[in-house]
Amino acid sequence: MAESFSKTKQIALEMQQLIGGWEDMEQMLHNFADEKIRKRVCNCIEEVKLSEKKSLELIKQSINFK
C-alpha cells in the first residue's frame, strides 16, 4: 500500500516541477502555455488516477470492505 501512495507523491512532485510554484504565477502561466508541459501534466493526472484507484482497492481489501 505504501508503494502506491509513494508513487502518487512522486507524480505530484513531478507535476509541481513541471508547473512551478504558486509564488510565481507568471512563470506558472508561461509553463501552462507550453503544449509539451500540458500534455505531461495530463499524463501525470491519469497516472495519479490509476495509482489512487489502486490505493483505494488496497485499503478496501485491508478492512474487508465490500
mmCIF file with all atom_site columns, N, CA and C in Angstrom:
data_model
loop_
_atom_site.group_PDB
_atom_site.id
_atom_site.type_symbol
_atom_site.label_atom_id
_atom_site.label_alt_id
_atom_site.label_comp_id
_atom_site.label_asym_id
_atom_site.label_entity_id
_atom_site.label_seq_id
_atom_site.pdbx_PDB_ins_code
_atom_site.Cartn_x
_atom_site.Cartn_y
_atom_site.Cartn_z
_atom_site.occupancy
_atom_site.B_iso_or_equiv
_atom_site.pdbx_formal_charge
_atom_site.auth_seq_id
_atom_site.auth_comp_id
_atom_site.auth_asym_id
_atom_site.auth_atom_id
_atom_site.pdbx_PDB_model_num
ATOM 1   N N  . MET A 1 1  ? 0.824   -1.179 0.000   1.00 0.00 ? 1  MET A N  1
ATOM 2   C CA . MET A 1 1  ? 0.000   0.000  0.000   1.00 0.00 ? 1  MET A CA 1
ATOM 3   C C  . MET A 1 1  ? 0.880   1.258  0.000   1.00 0.00 ? 1  MET A C  1
ATOM 4   N N  . ALA A 1 2  ? 1.921   1.239  0.784   1.00 0.00 ? 2  ALA A N  1
ATOM 5   C CA . ALA A 1 2  ? 2.822   2.391  0.860   1.00 0.00 ? 2  ALA A CA 1
ATOM 6   C C  . ALA A 1 2  ? 3.437   2.694  -0.502  1.00 0.00 ? 2  ALA A C  1
ATOM 7   N N  . GLU A 1 3  ? 3.708   1.654  -1.271  1.00 0.00 ? 3  GLU A N  1
ATOM 8   C CA . GLU A 1 3  ? 4.271   1.820  -2.606  1.00 0.00 ? 3  GLU A CA 1
ATOM 9   C C  . GLU A 1 3  ? 3.356   2.660  -3.489  1.00 0.00 ? 3  GLU A C  1
ATOM 10  N N  . SER A 1 4  ? 2.069   2.356  -3.410  1.00 0.00 ? 4  SER A N  1
ATOM 11  C CA . SER A 1 4  ? 1.087   3.068  -4.216  1.00 0.00 ? 4  SER A CA 1
ATOM 12  C C  . SER A 1 4  ? 1.015   4.542  -3.815  1.00 0.00 ? 4  SER A C  1
ATOM 13  N N  . PHE A 1 5  ? 1.010   4.807  -2.508  1.00 0.00 ? 5  PHE A N  1
ATOM 14  C CA . PHE A 1 5  ? 0.985   6.189  -2.040  1.00 0.00 ? 5  PHE A CA 1
ATOM 15  C C  . PHE A 1 5  ? 2.272   6.917  -2.407  1.00 0.00 ? 5  PHE A C  1
ATOM 16  N N  . SER A 1 6  ? 3.372   6.213  -2.361  1.00 0.00 ? 6  SER A N  1
ATOM 17  C CA . SER A 1 6  ? 4.660   6.799  -2.722  1.00 0.00 ? 6  SER A CA 1
ATOM 18  C C  . SER A 1 6  ? 4.668   7.190  -4.199  1.00 0.00 ? 6  SER A C  1
ATOM 19  N N  . LYS A 1 7  ? 4.086   6.355  -5.039  1.00 0.00 ? 7  LYS A N  1
ATOM 20  C CA . LYS A 1 7  ? 4.013   6.650  -6.472  1.00 0.00 ? 7  LYS A CA 1
ATOM 21  C C  . LYS A 1 7  ? 3.197   7.919  -6.700  1.00 0.00 ? 7  LYS A C  1
ATOM 22  N N  . THR A 1 8  ? 2.087   8.039  -5.996  1.00 0.00 ? 8  THR A N  1
ATOM 23  C CA . THR A 1 8  ? 1.253   9.233  -6.112  1.00 0.00 ? 8  THR A CA 1
ATOM 24  C C  . THR A 1 8  ? 2.047   10.477 -5.715  1.00 0.00 ? 8  THR A C  1
ATOM 25  N N  . LYS A 1 9  ? 2.800   10.372 -4.650  1.00 0.00 ? 9  LYS A N  1
ATOM 26  C CA . LYS A 1 9  ? 3.621   11.500 -4.186  1.00 0.00 ? 9  LYS A CA 1
ATOM 27  C C  . LYS A 1 9  ? 4.649   11.890 -5.234  1.00 0.00 ? 9  LYS A C  1
ATOM 28  N N  . GLN A 1 10 ? 5.313   10.905 -5.816  1.00 0.00 ? 10 GLN A N  1
ATOM 29  C CA . GLN A 1 10 ? 6.330   11.174 -6.834  1.00 0.00 ? 10 GLN A CA 1
ATOM 30  C C  . GLN A 1 10 ? 5.721   11.874 -8.045  1.00 0.00 ? 10 GLN A C  1
ATOM 31  N N  . ILE A 1 11 ? 4.555   11.432 -8.456  1.00 0.00 ? 11 ILE A N  1
ATOM 32  C CA . ILE A 1 11 ? 3.894   12.045 -9.613  1.00 0.00 ? 11 ILE A CA 1
ATOM 33  C C  . ILE A 1 11 ? 3.490   13.481 -9.282  1.00 0.00 ? 11 ILE A C  1
ATOM 34  N N  . ALA A 1 12 ? 2.987   13.701 -8.076  1.00 0.00 ? 12 ALA A N  1
ATOM 35  C CA . ALA A 1 12 ? 2.614   15.056 -7.651  1.00 0.00 ? 12 ALA A CA 1
ATOM 36  C C  . ALA A 1 12 ? 3.831   15.978 -7.648  1.00 0.00 ? 12 ALA A C  1
ATOM 37  N N  . LEU A 1 13 ? 4.965   15.473 -7.195  1.00 0.00 ? 13 LEU A N  1
ATOM 38  C CA . LEU A 1 13 ? 6.192   16.272 -7.203  1.00 0.00 ? 13 LEU A CA 1
ATOM 39  C C  . LEU A 1 13 ? 6.628   16.595 -8.634  1.00 0.00 ? 13 LEU A C  1
ATOM 40  N N  . GLU A 1 14 ? 6.464   15.640 -9.539  1.00 0.00 ? 14 GLU A N  1
ATOM 41  C CA . GLU A 1 14 ? 6.797   15.877 -10.939 1.00 0.00 ? 14 GLU A CA 1
ATOM 42  C C  . GLU A 1 14 ? 5.899   16.975 -11.521 1.00 0.00 ? 14 GLU A C  1
ATOM 43  N N  . MET A 1 15 ? 4.615   16.915 -11.190 1.00 0.00 ? 15 MET A N  1
ATOM 44  C CA . MET A 1 15 ? 3.692   17.940 -11.681 1.00 0.00 ? 15 MET A CA 1
ATOM 45  C C  . MET A 1 15 ? 4.077   19.311 -11.143 1.00 0.00 ? 15 MET A C  1
ATOM 46  N N  . GLN A 1 16 ? 4.479   19.366 -9.888  1.00 0.00 ? 16 GLN A N  1
ATOM 47  C CA . GLN A 1 16 ? 4.897   20.633 -9.295  1.00 0.00 ? 16 GLN A CA 1
ATOM 48  C C  . GLN A 1 16 ? 6.117   21.191 -10.032 1.00 0.00 ? 16 GLN A C  1
ATOM 49  N N  . GLN A 1 17 ? 7.055   20.321 -10.378 1.00 0.00 ? 17 GLN A N  1
ATOM 50  C CA . GLN A 1 17 ? 8.242   20.760 -11.111 1.00 0.00 ? 17 GLN A CA 1
ATOM 51  C C  . GLN A 1 17 ? 7.877   21.249 -12.506 1.00 0.00 ? 17 GLN A C  1
ATOM 52  N N  . LEU A 1 18 ? 6.927   20.572 -13.142 1.00 0.00 ? 18 LEU A N  1
ATOM 53  C CA . LEU A 1 18 ? 6.508   20.970 -14.484 1.00 0.00 ? 18 LEU A CA 1
ATOM 54  C C  . LEU A 1 18 ? 5.793   22.318 -14.483 1.00 0.00 ? 18 LEU A C  1
ATOM 55  N N  . ILE A 1 19 ? 4.909   22.499 -13.519 1.00 0.00 ? 19 ILE A N  1
ATOM 56  C CA . ILE A 1 19 ? 4.053   23.681 -13.483 1.00 0.00 ? 19 ILE A CA 1
ATOM 57  C C  . ILE A 1 19 ? 4.742   24.862 -12.815 1.00 0.00 ? 19 ILE A C  1
ATOM 58  N N  . GLY A 1 20 ? 5.447   24.587 -11.744 1.00 0.00 ? 20 GLY A N  1
ATOM 59  C CA . GLY A 1 20 ? 6.052   25.649 -10.962 1.00 0.00 ? 20 GLY A CA 1
ATOM 60  C C  . GLY A 1 20 ? 5.233   25.919 -9.717  1.00 0.00 ? 20 GLY A C  1
ATOM 61  N N  . GLY A 1 21 ? 5.704   26.828 -8.907  1.00 0.00 ? 21 GLY A N  1
ATOM 62  C CA . GLY A 1 21 ? 5.043   27.115 -7.642  1.00 0.00 ? 21 GLY A CA 1
ATOM 63  C C  . GLY A 1 21 ? 4.103   28.302 -7.731  1.00 0.00 ? 21 GLY A C  1
ATOM 64  N N  . TRP A 1 22 ? 3.219   28.395 -6.736  1.00 0.00 ? 22 TRP A N  1
ATOM 65  C CA . TRP A 1 22 ? 2.241   29.480 -6.687  1.00 0.00 ? 22 TRP A CA 1
ATOM 66  C C  . TRP A 1 22 ? 2.902   30.838 -6.480  1.00 0.00 ? 22 TRP A C  1
ATOM 67  N N  . GLU A 1 23 ? 4.130   30.856 -5.987  1.00 0.00 ? 23 GLU A N  1
ATOM 68  C CA . GLU A 1 23 ? 4.791   32.131 -5.709  1.00 0.00 ? 23 GLU A CA 1
ATOM 69  C C  . GLU A 1 23 ? 5.150   32.906 -6.978  1.00 0.00 ? 23 GLU A C  1
ATOM 70  N N  . ASP A 1 24 ? 5.185   32.229 -8.123  1.00 0.00 ? 24 ASP A N  1
ATOM 71  C CA . ASP A 1 24 ? 5.496   32.891 -9.394  1.00 0.00 ? 24 ASP A CA 1
ATOM 72  C C  . ASP A 1 24 ? 4.411   32.540 -10.402 1.00 0.00 ? 24 ASP A C  1
ATOM 73  N N  . MET A 1 25 ? 3.282   33.235 -10.278 1.00 0.00 ? 25 MET A N  1
ATOM 74  C CA . MET A 1 25 ? 2.122   32.943 -11.119 1.00 0.00 ? 25 MET A CA 1
ATOM 75  C C  . MET A 1 25 ? 2.417   33.177 -12.604 1.00 0.00 ? 25 MET A C  1
ATOM 76  N N  . GLU A 1 26 ? 3.220   34.185 -12.897 1.00 0.00 ? 26 GLU A N  1
ATOM 77  C CA . GLU A 1 26 ? 3.554   34.461 -14.297 1.00 0.00 ? 26 GLU A CA 1
ATOM 78  C C  . GLU A 1 26 ? 4.301   33.287 -14.920 1.00 0.00 ? 26 GLU A C  1
ATOM 79  N N  . GLN A 1 27 ? 5.265   32.727 -14.190 1.00 0.00 ? 27 GLN A N  1
ATOM 80  C CA . GLN A 1 27 ? 6.002   31.567 -14.698 1.00 0.00 ? 27 GLN A CA 1
ATOM 81  C C  . GLN A 1 27 ? 5.082   30.355 -14.823 1.00 0.00 ? 27 GLN A C  1
ATOM 82  N N  . MET A 1 28 ? 4.186   30.199 -13.865 1.00 0.00 ? 28 MET A N  1
ATOM 83  C CA . MET A 1 28 ? 3.250   29.083 -13.911 1.00 0.00 ? 28 MET A CA 1
ATOM 84  C C  . MET A 1 28 ? 2.376   29.167 -15.171 1.00 0.00 ? 28 MET A C  1
ATOM 85  N N  . LEU A 1 29 ? 1.867   30.351 -15.467 1.00 0.00 ? 29 LEU A N  1
ATOM 86  C CA . LEU A 1 29 ? 1.042   30.532 -16.669 1.00 0.00 ? 29 LEU A CA 1
ATOM 87  C C  . LEU A 1 29 ? 1.870   30.302 -17.931 1.00 0.00 ? 29 LEU A C  1
ATOM 88  N N  . HIS A 1 30 ? 3.103   30.743 -17.910 1.00 0.00 ? 30 HIS A N  1
ATOM 89  C CA . HIS A 1 30 ? 4.005   30.505 -19.037 1.00 0.00 ? 30 HIS A CA 1
ATOM 90  C C  . HIS A 1 30 ? 4.201   28.998 -19.245 1.00 0.00 ? 30 HIS A C  1
ATOM 91  N N  . ASN A 1 31 ? 4.380   28.279 -18.149 1.00 0.00 ? 31 ASN A N  1
ATOM 92  C CA . ASN A 1 31 ? 4.556   26.825 -18.244 1.00 0.00 ? 31 ASN A CA 1
ATOM 93  C C  . ASN A 1 31 ? 3.308   26.157 -18.810 1.00 0.00 ? 31 ASN A C  1
ATOM 94  N N  . PHE A 1 32 ? 2.129   26.597 -18.368 1.00 0.00 ? 32 PHE A N  1
ATOM 95  C CA . PHE A 1 32 ? 0.889   26.025 -18.893 1.00 0.00 ? 32 PHE A CA 1
ATOM 96  C C  . PHE A 1 32 ? 0.703   26.331 -20.380 1.00 0.00 ? 32 PHE A C  1
ATOM 97  N N  . ALA A 1 33 ? 1.317   27.401 -20.853 1.00 0.00 ? 33 ALA A N  1
ATOM 98  C CA . ALA A 1 33 ? 1.209   27.745 -22.270 1.00 0.00 ? 33 ALA A CA 1
ATOM 99  C C  . ALA A 1 33 ? 1.988   26.773 -23.154 1.00 0.00 ? 33 ALA A C  1
ATOM 100 N N  . ASP A 1 34 ? 2.911   26.040 -22.567 1.00 0.00 ? 34 ASP A N  1
ATOM 101 C CA . ASP A 1 34 ? 3.734   25.080 -23.311 1.00 0.00 ? 34 ASP A CA 1
ATOM 102 C C  . ASP A 1 34 ? 2.959   23.771 -23.490 1.00 0.00 ? 34 ASP A C  1
ATOM 103 N N  . GLU A 1 35 ? 2.696   23.430 -24.737 1.00 0.00 ? 35 GLU A N  1
ATOM 104 C CA . GLU A 1 35 ? 1.902   22.236 -25.037 1.00 0.00 ? 35 GLU A CA 1
ATOM 105 C C  . GLU A 1 35 ? 2.530   20.958 -24.477 1.00 0.00 ? 35 GLU A C  1
ATOM 106 N N  . LYS A 1 36 ? 3.839   20.846 -24.536 1.00 0.00 ? 36 LYS A N  1
ATOM 107 C CA . LYS A 1 36 ? 4.519   19.649 -24.020 1.00 0.00 ? 36 LYS A CA 1
ATOM 108 C C  . LYS A 1 36 ? 4.292   19.505 -22.516 1.00 0.00 ? 36 LYS A C  1
ATOM 109 N N  . ILE A 1 37 ? 4.340   20.625 -21.799 1.00 0.00 ? 37 ILE A N  1
ATOM 110 C CA . ILE A 1 37 ? 4.106   20.581 -20.353 1.00 0.00 ? 37 ILE A CA 1
ATOM 111 C C  . ILE A 1 37 ? 2.655   20.193 -20.069 1.00 0.00 ? 37 ILE A C  1
ATOM 112 N N  . ARG A 1 38 ? 1.717   20.802 -20.800 1.00 0.00 ? 38 ARG A N  1
ATOM 113 C CA . ARG A 1 38 ? 0.299   20.457 -20.584 1.00 0.00 ? 38 ARG A CA 1
ATOM 114 C C  . ARG A 1 38 ? 0.039   18.973 -20.827 1.00 0.00 ? 38 ARG A C  1
ATOM 115 N N  . LYS A 1 39 ? 0.628   18.437 -21.881 1.00 0.00 ? 39 LYS A N  1
ATOM 116 C CA . LYS A 1 39 ? 0.435   17.012 -22.175 1.00 0.00 ? 39 LYS A CA 1
ATOM 117 C C  . LYS A 1 39 ? 1.025   16.141 -21.071 1.00 0.00 ? 39 LYS A C  1
ATOM 118 N N  . ARG A 1 40 ? 2.194   16.514 -20.576 1.00 0.00 ? 40 ARG A N  1
ATOM 119 C CA . ARG A 1 40 ? 2.827   15.731 -19.500 1.00 0.00 ? 40 ARG A CA 1
ATOM 120 C C  . ARG A 1 40 ? 2.008   15.824 -18.220 1.00 0.00 ? 40 ARG A C  1
ATOM 121 N N  . VAL A 1 41 ? 1.476   17.013 -17.934 1.00 0.00 ? 41 VAL A N  1
ATOM 122 C CA . VAL A 1 41 ? 0.623   17.167 -16.750 1.00 0.00 ? 41 VAL A CA 1
ATOM 123 C C  . VAL A 1 41 ? -0.619  16.281 -16.892 1.00 0.00 ? 41 VAL A C  1
ATOM 124 N N  . CYS A 1 42 ? -1.219  16.253 -18.067 1.00 0.00 ? 42 CYS A N  1
ATOM 125 C CA . CYS A 1 42 ? -2.384  15.388 -18.292 1.00 0.00 ? 42 CYS A CA 1
ATOM 126 C C  . CYS A 1 42 ? -2.025  13.923 -18.074 1.00 0.00 ? 42 CYS A C  1
ATOM 127 N N  . ASN A 1 43 ? -0.859  13.513 -18.550 1.00 0.00 ? 43 ASN A N  1
ATOM 128 C CA . ASN A 1 43 ? -0.410  12.135 -18.338 1.00 0.00 ? 43 ASN A CA 1
ATOM 129 C C  . ASN A 1 43 ? -0.210  11.857 -16.852 1.00 0.00 ? 43 ASN A C  1
ATOM 130 N N  . CYS A 1 44 ? 0.356   12.828 -16.146 1.00 0.00 ? 44 CYS A N  1
ATOM 131 C CA . CYS A 1 44 ? 0.553   12.675 -14.700 1.00 0.00 ? 44 CYS A CA 1
ATOM 132 C C  . CYS A 1 44 ? -0.787  12.504 -13.988 1.00 0.00 ? 44 CYS A C  1
ATOM 133 N N  . ILE A 1 45 ? -1.776  13.291 -14.387 1.00 0.00 ? 45 ILE A N  1
ATOM 134 C CA . ILE A 1 45 ? -3.102  13.192 -13.768 1.00 0.00 ? 45 ILE A CA 1
ATOM 135 C C  . ILE A 1 45 ? -3.686  11.805 -13.982 1.00 0.00 ? 45 ILE A C  1
ATOM 136 N N  . GLU A 1 46 ? -3.531  11.266 -15.176 1.00 0.00 ? 46 GLU A N  1
ATOM 137 C CA . GLU A 1 46 ? -4.025  9.911  -15.453 1.00 0.00 ? 46 GLU A CA 1
ATOM 138 C C  . GLU A 1 46 ? -3.277  8.875  -14.614 1.00 0.00 ? 46 GLU A C  1
ATOM 139 N N  . GLU A 1 47 ? -1.966  9.046  -14.471 1.00 0.00 ? 47 GLU A N  1
ATOM 140 C CA . GLU A 1 47 ? -1.166  8.121  -13.661 1.00 0.00 ? 47 GLU A CA 1
ATOM 141 C C  . GLU A 1 47 ? -1.600  8.171  -12.198 1.00 0.00 ? 47 GLU A C  1
ATOM 142 N N  . VAL A 1 48 ? -1.845  9.383  -11.694 1.00 0.00 ? 48 VAL A N  1
ATOM 143 C CA . VAL A 1 48 ? -2.285  9.533  -10.306 1.00 0.00 ? 48 VAL A CA 1
ATOM 144 C C  . VAL A 1 48 ? -3.660  8.896  -10.116 1.00 0.00 ? 48 VAL A C  1
ATOM 145 N N  . LYS A 1 49 ? -4.517  9.075  -11.087 1.00 0.00 ? 49 LYS A N  1
ATOM 146 C CA . LYS A 1 49 ? -5.861  8.483  -11.018 1.00 0.00 ? 49 LYS A CA 1
ATOM 147 C C  . LYS A 1 49 ? -5.763  6.963  -10.854 1.00 0.00 ? 49 LYS A C  1
ATOM 148 N N  . LEU A 1 50 ? -4.924  6.337  -11.655 1.00 0.00 ? 50 LEU A N  1
ATOM 149 C CA . LEU A 1 50 ? -4.760  4.884  -11.566 1.00 0.00 ? 50 LEU A CA 1
ATOM 150 C C  . LEU A 1 50 ? -4.121  4.468  -10.244 1.00 0.00 ? 50 LEU A C  1
ATOM 151 N N  . SER A 1 51 ? -3.132  5.228  -9.812  1.00 0.00 ? 51 SER A N  1
ATOM 152 C CA . SER A 1 51 ? -2.445  4.931  -8.561  1.00 0.00 ? 51 SER A CA 1
ATOM 153 C C  . SER A 1 51 ? -3.397  5.066  -7.372  1.00 0.00 ? 51 SER A C  1
ATOM 154 N N  . GLU A 1 52 ? -4.201  6.115  -7.373  1.00 0.00 ? 52 GLU A N  1
ATOM 155 C CA . GLU A 1 52 ? -5.158  6.330  -6.287  1.00 0.00 ? 52 GLU A CA 1
ATOM 156 C C  . GLU A 1 52 ? -6.241  5.253  -6.283  1.00 0.00 ? 52 GLU A C  1
ATOM 157 N N  . LYS A 1 53 ? -6.646  4.824  -7.463  1.00 0.00 ? 53 LYS A N  1
ATOM 158 C CA . LYS A 1 53 ? -7.639  3.747  -7.555  1.00 0.00 ? 53 LYS A CA 1
ATOM 159 C C  . LYS A 1 53 ? -7.072  2.463  -6.946  1.00 0.00 ? 53 LYS A C  1
ATOM 160 N N  . LYS A 1 54 ? -5.812  2.184  -7.254  1.00 0.00 ? 54 LYS A N  1
ATOM 161 C CA . LYS A 1 54 ? -5.152  1.001  -6.693  1.00 0.00 ? 54 LYS A CA 1
ATOM 162 C C  . LYS A 1 54 ? -5.053  1.117  -5.171  1.00 0.00 ? 54 LYS A C  1
ATOM 163 N N  . SER A 1 55 ? -4.697  2.304  -4.689  1.00 0.00 ? 55 SER A N  1
ATOM 164 C CA . SER A 1 55 ? -4.597  2.526  -3.242  1.00 0.00 ? 55 SER A CA 1
ATOM 165 C C  . SER A 1 55 ? -5.947  2.284  -2.564  1.00 0.00 ? 55 SER A C  1
ATOM 166 N N  . LEU A 1 56 ? -6.998  2.805  -3.155  1.00 0.00 ? 56 LEU A N  1
ATOM 167 C CA . LEU A 1 56 ? -8.329  2.618  -2.593  1.00 0.00 ? 56 LEU A CA 1
ATOM 168 C C  . LEU A 1 56 ? -8.690  1.141  -2.517  1.00 0.00 ? 56 LEU A C  1
ATOM 169 N N  . GLU A 1 57 ? -8.390  0.402  -3.576  1.00 0.00 ? 57 GLU A N  1
ATOM 170 C CA . GLU A 1 57 ? -8.685  -1.033 -3.573  1.00 0.00 ? 57 GLU A CA 1
ATOM 171 C C  . GLU A 1 57 ? -7.899  -1.758 -2.478  1.00 0.00 ? 57 GLU A C  1
ATOM 172 N N  . LEU A 1 58 ? -6.650  -1.376 -2.297  1.00 0.00 ? 58 LEU A N  1
ATOM 173 C CA . LEU A 1 58 ? -5.830  -1.995 -1.249  1.00 0.00 ? 58 LEU A CA 1
ATOM 174 C C  . LEU A 1 58 ? -6.394  -1.676 0.145   1.00 0.00 ? 58 LEU A C  1
ATOM 175 N N  . ILE A 1 59 ? -6.836  -0.454 0.336   1.00 0.00 ? 59 ILE A N  1
ATOM 176 C CA . ILE A 1 59 ? -7.443  -0.083 1.622   1.00 0.00 ? 59 ILE A CA 1
ATOM 177 C C  . ILE A 1 59 ? -8.710  -0.887 1.857   1.00 0.00 ? 59 ILE A C  1
ATOM 178 N N  . LYS A 1 60 ? -9.546  -0.973 0.840   1.00 0.00 ? 60 LYS A N  1
ATOM 179 C CA . LYS A 1 60 ? -10.786 -1.757 0.962   1.00 0.00 ? 60 LYS A CA 1
ATOM 180 C C  . LYS A 1 60 ? -10.488 -3.203 1.308   1.00 0.00 ? 60 LYS A C  1
ATOM 181 N N  . GLN A 1 61 ? -9.490  -3.785 0.653   1.00 0.00 ? 61 GLN A N  1
ATOM 182 C CA . GLN A 1 61 ? -9.116  -5.168 0.933   1.00 0.00 ? 61 GLN A CA 1
ATOM 183 C C  . GLN A 1 61 ? -8.621  -5.328 2.361   1.00 0.00 ? 61 GLN A C  1
ATOM 184 N N  . SER A 1 62 ? -7.865  -4.350 2.836   1.00 0.00 ? 62 SER A N  1
ATOM 185 C CA . SER A 1 62 ? -7.280  -4.477 4.177   1.00 0.00 ? 62 SER A CA 1
ATOM 186 C C  . SER A 1 62 ? -8.342  -4.385 5.283   1.00 0.00 ? 62 SER A C  1
ATOM 187 N N  . ILE A 1 63 ? -9.461  -3.745 4.990   1.00 0.00 ? 63 ILE A N  1
ATOM 188 C CA . ILE A 1 63 ? -10.520 -3.651 6.006   1.00 0.00 ? 63 ILE A CA 1
ATOM 189 C C  . ILE A 1 63 ? -11.740 -4.507 5.641   1.00 0.00 ? 63 ILE A C  1
ATOM 190 N N  . ASN A 1 64 ? -11.558 -5.347 4.630   1.00 0.00 ? 64 ASN A N  1
ATOM 191 C CA . ASN A 1 64 ? -12.640 -6.229 4.161   1.00 0.00 ? 64 ASN A CA 1
ATOM 192 C C  . ASN A 1 64 ? -13.900 -5.467 3.814   1.00 0.00 ? 64 ASN A C  1
ATOM 193 N N  . PHE A 1 65 ? -13.725 -4.341 3.127   1.00 0.00 ? 65 PHE A N  1
ATOM 194 C CA . PHE A 1 65 ? -14.836 -3.501 2.693   1.00 0.00 ? 65 PHE A CA 1
ATOM 195 C C  . PHE A 1 65 ? -15.386 -4.030 1.386   1.00 0.00 ? 65 PHE A C  1
ATOM 196 N N  . LYS A 1 66 ? -16.677 -4.142 1.294   1.00 0.00 ? 66 LYS A N  1
ATOM 197 C CA . LYS A 1 66 ? -17.293 -4.650 0.059   1.00 0.00 ? 66 LYS A CA 1
ATOM 198 C C  . LYS A 1 66 ? -18.102 -3.603 -0.623  1.00 0.00 ? 66 LYS A C  1
#
